[in-house]
Coordinates of C-alpha atoms in Angstrom, one line a residue:
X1 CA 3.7 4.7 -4.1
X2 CA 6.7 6.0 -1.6
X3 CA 7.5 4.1 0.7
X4 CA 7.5 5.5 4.6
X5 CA 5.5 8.5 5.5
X6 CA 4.6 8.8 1.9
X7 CA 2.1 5.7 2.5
X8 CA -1.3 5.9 3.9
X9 CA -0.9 2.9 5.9
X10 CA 0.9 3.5 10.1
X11 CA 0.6 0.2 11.1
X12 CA 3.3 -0.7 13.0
X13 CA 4.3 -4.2 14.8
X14 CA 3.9 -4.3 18.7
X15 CA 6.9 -7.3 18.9
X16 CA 8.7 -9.4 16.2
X17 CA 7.3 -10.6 13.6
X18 CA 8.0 -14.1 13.5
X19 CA 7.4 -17.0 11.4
X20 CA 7.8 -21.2 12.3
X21 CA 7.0 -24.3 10.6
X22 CA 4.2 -26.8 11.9
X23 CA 6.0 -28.4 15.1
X24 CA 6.1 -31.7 13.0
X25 CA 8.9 -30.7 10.6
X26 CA 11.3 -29.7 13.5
X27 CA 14.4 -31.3 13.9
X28 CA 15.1 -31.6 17.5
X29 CA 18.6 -31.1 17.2
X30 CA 18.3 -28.0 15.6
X31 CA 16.2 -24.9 17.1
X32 CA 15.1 -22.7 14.9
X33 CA 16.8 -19.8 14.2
X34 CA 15.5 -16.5 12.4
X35 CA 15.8 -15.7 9.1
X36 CA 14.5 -12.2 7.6
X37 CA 13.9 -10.3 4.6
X38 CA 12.5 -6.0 4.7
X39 CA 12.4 -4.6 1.1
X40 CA 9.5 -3.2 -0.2
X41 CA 5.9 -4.5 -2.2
X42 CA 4.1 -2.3 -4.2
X43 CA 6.0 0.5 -2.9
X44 CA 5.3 -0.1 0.4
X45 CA 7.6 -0.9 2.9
X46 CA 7.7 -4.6 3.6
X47 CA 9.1 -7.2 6.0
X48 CA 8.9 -10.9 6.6
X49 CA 11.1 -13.2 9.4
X50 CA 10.4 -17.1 9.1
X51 CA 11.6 -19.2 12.5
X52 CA 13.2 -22.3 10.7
X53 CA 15.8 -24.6 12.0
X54 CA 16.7 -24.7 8.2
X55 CA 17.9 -21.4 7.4
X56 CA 18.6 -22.5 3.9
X57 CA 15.2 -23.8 3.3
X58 CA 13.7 -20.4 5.0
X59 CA 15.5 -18.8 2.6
X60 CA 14.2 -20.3 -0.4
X61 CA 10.4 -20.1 1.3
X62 CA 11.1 -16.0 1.3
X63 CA 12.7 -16.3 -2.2
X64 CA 9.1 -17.7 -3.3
X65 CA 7.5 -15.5 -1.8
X66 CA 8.8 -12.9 -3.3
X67 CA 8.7 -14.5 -6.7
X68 CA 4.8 -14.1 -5.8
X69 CA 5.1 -10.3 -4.8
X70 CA 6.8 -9.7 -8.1
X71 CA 4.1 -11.5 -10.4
X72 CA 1.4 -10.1 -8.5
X73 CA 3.2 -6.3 -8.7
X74 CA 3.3 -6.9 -12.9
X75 CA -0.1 -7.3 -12.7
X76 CA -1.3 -4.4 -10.2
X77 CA 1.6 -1.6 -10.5
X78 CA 0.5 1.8 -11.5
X79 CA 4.0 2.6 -11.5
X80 CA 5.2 -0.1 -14.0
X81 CA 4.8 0.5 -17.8
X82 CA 4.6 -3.2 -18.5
X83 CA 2.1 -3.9 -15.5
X84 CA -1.8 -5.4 -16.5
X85 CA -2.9 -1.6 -14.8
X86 CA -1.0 0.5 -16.8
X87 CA -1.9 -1.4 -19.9
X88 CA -5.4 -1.1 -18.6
X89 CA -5.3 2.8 -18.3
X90 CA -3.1 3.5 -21.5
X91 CA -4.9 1.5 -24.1
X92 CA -8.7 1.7 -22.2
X93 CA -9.0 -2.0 -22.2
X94 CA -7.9 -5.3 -21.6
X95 CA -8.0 -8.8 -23.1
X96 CA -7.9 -12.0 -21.2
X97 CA -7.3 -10.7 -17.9
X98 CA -4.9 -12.8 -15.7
X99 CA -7.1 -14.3 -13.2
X100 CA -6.2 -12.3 -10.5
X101 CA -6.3 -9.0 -12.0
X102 CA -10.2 -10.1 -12.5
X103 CA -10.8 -11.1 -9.1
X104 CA -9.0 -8.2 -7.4
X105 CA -11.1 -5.5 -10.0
X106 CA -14.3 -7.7 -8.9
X107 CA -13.9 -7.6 -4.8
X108 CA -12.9 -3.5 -6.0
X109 CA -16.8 -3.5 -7.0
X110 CA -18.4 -5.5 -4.8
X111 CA -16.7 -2.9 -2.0
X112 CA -17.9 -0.3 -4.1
X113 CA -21.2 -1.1 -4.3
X114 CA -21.4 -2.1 -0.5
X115 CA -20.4 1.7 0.5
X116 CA -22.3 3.4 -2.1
X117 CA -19.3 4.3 -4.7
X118 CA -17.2 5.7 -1.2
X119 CA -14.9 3.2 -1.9
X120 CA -13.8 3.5 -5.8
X121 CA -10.9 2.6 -8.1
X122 CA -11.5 5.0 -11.0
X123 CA -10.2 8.1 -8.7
X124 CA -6.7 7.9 -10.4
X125 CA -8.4 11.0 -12.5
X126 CA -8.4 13.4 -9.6
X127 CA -4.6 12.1 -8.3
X128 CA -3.5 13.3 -11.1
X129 CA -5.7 16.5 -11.1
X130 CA -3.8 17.2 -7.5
X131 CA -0.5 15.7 -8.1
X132 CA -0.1 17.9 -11.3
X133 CA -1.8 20.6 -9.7
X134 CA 0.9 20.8 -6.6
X135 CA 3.6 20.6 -8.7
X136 CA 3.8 23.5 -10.6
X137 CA 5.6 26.4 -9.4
X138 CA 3.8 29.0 -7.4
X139 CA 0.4 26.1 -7.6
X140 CA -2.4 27.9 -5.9
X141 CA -2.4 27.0 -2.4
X142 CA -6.7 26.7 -3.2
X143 CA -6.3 24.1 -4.6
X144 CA -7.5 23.1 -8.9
X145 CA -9.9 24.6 -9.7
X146 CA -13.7 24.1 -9.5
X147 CA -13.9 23.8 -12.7
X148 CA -10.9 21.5 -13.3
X149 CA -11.7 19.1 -10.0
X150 CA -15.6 18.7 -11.8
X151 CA -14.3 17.7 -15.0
X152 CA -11.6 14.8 -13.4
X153 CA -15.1 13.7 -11.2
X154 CA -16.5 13.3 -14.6
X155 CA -14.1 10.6 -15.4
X156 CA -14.8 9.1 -11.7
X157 CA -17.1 6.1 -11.6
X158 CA -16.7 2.5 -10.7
X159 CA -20.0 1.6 -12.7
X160 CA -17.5 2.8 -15.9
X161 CA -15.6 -0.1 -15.6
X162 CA -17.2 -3.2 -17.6
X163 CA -15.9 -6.5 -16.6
X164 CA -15.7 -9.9 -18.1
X165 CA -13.7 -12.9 -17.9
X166 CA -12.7 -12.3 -21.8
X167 CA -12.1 -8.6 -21.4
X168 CA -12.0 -5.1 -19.2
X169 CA -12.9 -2.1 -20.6
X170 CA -13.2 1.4 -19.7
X171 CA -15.6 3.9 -20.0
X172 CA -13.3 6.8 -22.0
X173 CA -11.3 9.5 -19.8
X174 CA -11.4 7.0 -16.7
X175 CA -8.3 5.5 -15.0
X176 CA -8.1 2.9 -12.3
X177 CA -5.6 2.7 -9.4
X178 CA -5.1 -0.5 -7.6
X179 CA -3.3 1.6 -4.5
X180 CA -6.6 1.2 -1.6
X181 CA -7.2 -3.1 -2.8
X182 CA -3.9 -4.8 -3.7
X183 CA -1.2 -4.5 -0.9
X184 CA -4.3 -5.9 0.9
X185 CA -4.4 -8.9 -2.0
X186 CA -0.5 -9.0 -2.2
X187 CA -0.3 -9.6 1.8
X188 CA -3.0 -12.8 1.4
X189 CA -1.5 -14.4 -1.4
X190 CA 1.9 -14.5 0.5
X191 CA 0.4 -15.8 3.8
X192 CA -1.4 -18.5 1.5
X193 CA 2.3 -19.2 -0.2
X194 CA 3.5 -19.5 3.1
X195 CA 0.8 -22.0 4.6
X196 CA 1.1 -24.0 1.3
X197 CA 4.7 -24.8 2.2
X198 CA 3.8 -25.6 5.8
X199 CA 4.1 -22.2 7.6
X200 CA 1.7 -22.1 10.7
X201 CA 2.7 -18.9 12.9
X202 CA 3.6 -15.7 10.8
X203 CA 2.8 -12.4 11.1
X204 CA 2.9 -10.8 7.5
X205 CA 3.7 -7.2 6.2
X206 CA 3.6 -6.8 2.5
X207 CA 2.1 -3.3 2.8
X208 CA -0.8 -4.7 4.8
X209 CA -0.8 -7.0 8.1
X210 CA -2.2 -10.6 7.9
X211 CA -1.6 -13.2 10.9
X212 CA -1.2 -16.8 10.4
X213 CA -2.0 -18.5 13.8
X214 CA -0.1 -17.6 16.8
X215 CA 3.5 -16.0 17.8
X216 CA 6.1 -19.1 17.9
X217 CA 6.3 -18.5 21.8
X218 CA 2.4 -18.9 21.8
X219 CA 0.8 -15.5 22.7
X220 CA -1.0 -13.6 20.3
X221 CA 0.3 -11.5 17.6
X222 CA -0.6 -7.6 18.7
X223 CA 0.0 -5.4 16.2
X224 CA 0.3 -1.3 17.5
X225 CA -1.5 1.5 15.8
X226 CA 0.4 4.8 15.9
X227 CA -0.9 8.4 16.0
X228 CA -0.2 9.7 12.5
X229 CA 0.8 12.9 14.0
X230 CA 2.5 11.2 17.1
X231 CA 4.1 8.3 16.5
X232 CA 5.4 8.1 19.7
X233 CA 1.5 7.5 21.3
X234 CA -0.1 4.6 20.3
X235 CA -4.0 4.8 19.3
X236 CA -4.2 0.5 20.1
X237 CA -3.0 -2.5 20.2
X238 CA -4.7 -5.3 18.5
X239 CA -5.0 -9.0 18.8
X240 CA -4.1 -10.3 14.8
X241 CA -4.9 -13.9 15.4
X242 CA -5.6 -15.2 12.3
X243 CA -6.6 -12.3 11.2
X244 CA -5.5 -9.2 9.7
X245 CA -5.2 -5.5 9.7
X246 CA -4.7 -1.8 7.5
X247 CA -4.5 1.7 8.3
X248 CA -5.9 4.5 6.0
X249 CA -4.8 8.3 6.7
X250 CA -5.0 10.9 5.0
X251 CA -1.8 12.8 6.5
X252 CA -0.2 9.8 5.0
X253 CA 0.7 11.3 1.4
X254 CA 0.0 15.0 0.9
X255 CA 0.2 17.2 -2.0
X256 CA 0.5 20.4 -0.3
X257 CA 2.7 21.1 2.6
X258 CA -0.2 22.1 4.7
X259 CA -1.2 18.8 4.3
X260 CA -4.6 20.0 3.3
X261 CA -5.1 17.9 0.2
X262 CA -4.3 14.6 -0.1
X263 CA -4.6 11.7 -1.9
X264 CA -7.7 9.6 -0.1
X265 CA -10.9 11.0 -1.9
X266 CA -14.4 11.7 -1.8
X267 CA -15.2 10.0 -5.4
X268 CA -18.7 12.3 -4.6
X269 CA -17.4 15.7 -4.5
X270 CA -13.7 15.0 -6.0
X271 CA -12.3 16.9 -2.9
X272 CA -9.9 14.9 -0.3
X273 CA -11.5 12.7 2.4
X274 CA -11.9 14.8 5.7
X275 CA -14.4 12.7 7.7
X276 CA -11.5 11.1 9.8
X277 CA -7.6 11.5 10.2
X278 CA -7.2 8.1 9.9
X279 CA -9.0 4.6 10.0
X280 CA -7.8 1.0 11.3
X281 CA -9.8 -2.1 10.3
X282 CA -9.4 -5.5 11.3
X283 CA -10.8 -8.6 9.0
X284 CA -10.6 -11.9 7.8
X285 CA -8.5 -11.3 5.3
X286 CA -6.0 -8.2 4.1
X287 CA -7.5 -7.5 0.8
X288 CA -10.7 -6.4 2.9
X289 CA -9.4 -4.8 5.6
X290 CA -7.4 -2.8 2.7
X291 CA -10.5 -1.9 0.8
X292 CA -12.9 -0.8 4.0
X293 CA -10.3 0.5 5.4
X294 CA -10.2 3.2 2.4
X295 CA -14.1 3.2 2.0
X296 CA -14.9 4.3 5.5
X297 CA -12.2 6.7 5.4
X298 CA -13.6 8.5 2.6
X299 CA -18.0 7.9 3.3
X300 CA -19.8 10.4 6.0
X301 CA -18.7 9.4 9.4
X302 CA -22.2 8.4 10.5
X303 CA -21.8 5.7 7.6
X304 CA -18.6 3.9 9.3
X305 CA -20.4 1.0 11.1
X306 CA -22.5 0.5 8.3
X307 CA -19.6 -0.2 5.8
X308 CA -18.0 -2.0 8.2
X309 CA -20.7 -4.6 9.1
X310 CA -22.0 -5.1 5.2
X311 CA -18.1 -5.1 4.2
X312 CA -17.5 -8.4 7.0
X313 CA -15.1 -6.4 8.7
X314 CA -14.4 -7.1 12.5
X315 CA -13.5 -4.2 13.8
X316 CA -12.5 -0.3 13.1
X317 CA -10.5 1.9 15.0
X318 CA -11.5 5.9 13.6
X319 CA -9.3 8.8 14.6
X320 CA -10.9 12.0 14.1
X321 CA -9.2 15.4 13.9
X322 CA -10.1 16.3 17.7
X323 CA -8.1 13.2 18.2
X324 CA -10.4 11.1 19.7
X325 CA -10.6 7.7 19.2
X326 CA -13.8 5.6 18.5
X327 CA -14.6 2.3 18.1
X328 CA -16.8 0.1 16.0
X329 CA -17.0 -3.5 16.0
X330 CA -19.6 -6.3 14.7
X331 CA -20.2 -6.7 18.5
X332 CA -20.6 -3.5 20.1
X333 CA -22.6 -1.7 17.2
X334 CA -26.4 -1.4 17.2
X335 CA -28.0 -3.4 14.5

């Protein structure tokens, strides 16, 4: 996926992101000084500073980190021909899945069964009904067909995929995409790396947000939430502490230049997601917030509190298209 405003994520950082090893390991005659990587995971656009009065031993923390990013993308990548996915979709199964590629495909279903199939991996059939679609010359601004979009829905199903620890398999026709889970999965296996090795305040961005502890100056991590249509005005900003965050919007990759169809869809009628313009939620952990994030974004509005309180989510920040912003968290919601 493009990096930029070709994402569906606009999560943006309210400060600098920061990161400092437990107090213990300082040398007191050196203060720590920033050192910082930005490149991309996933094809998202990524960044990561680590506070160390070592720079040369920050340094090699980010290198291993990055080593991580890179496994972890030859495993999800839709893009790569020599990733775990690809071989997945070309070939219709797979033997001895890595470990991760397992658990990341079974918190996909879990999701998936928790908001009643809104939330589903196996739409990589209908992006490439609409991608294809668009980019033919003179594409009718309509849209595929009804016909065409029916028979990619077909192929749509997270029930298709079978799972085992020996082998996954694939119903035939079906595809998966990794794009609405793995950032999220990506961003919490580089916070672990990091707390492994004795990180204890970092605000992570590989794709997805994830705060460890507090800022190094000891105030919260806030994260701000952009409009998608005005970046300038800010929809929120939110307390990270120790937790984490993703943004799911529509507006965010668009095959048309009306901006009418894009690539977040309802796996129930194959047509794109229209419930909100975007969605911000807040949970324990990245992969999660990734997930509901996406699920919510494409189930009926009146479903959004539900999702989020069977998901484990904290908290959800929905934009609809008259701009208004509502709110639902564990705490305010009826039960």
């Amino acid at each position: 996926m493009a990096a930029g405003l070709t994402r569906r994520r606009f999560l943006s950082l309210a400060g600098v992101a920061a990161a400092c090893v437990g107090t213990s390991g300082w040398a007191t005659a050196k203060p720590p000084v920033p050192v910082t990587w930005r490149g991309q995971a996933l094809g998202a656009e990524a960044d990561l500073t680590l506070y160390h009065p070592d720079p040369d031993e920050a340094a090699a923390i980010i290198e291993g980190a990055l080593g991580e990013v890179a496994r972890l993308e030859r495993l999800f990548s839709l893009y790569r021909s020599d990733s775990a996915l690809s071989a997945l979709n070309r070939d219709g199964s797979l033997t001895d899945p890595p470990r991760e590629f397992l658990d990341l495909l079974r918190q996909a279903q879990a999701i998936s069964a928790l908001s009643g199939g809104a939330f589903d991996v196996t739409v990589q059939p209908l992006w490439s009904l609409y991608a294809s679609h668009f980019a033919k010359p003179g594409a009718d601004p309509a849209g595929p067909s009804p016909a065409l979009v029916s028979g990619a829905r077909a192929r749509v199903g997270w029930q298709g995929i079978d799972l085992s620890p020996r082998r996954v398999a694939l119903r035939d026709g079906m595809a998966v995409t990794l794009n609405g889970i793995a950032q999220g999965f990506i961003t919490d296996a580089v916070t672990d790396y990091l707390a492994a090795r004795g990180i204890t305040a970092t605000l992570v961005n590989m794709g997805e947000y994830r705060a460890l502890g507090s800022h190094p100056d000891g105030r919260p991590w806030h994260l701000g939430i952009p409009h998608p249509a005005d970046p300038a005005r800010l929809l929120a900003s939110l307390d990270l502490r120790g937790r984490a965050a993703s943004t799911s919007a529509g507006l965010g990759t668009a095959f048309d230049a009306q901006g009418r169809f894009h690539h977040l869809f309802e796996p129930s009628s194959g047509r794109p997601a229209s419930a909100w313009a975007s969605v911000t939620v807040v949970a324990p952990t990245a992969t999660l917030a990734d997930a509901l994030s996406t699920a919510i974004a494409a189930a009926p509005p009146d479903r959004a509190a539900g999702i989020l309180r069977a998901g484990g989510g904290l908290e959800a920040w929905l934009l609809g298209w008259d701009r208004k912003v509502t709110r639902r968290s564990l705490g305010n919601d009826p039960a």
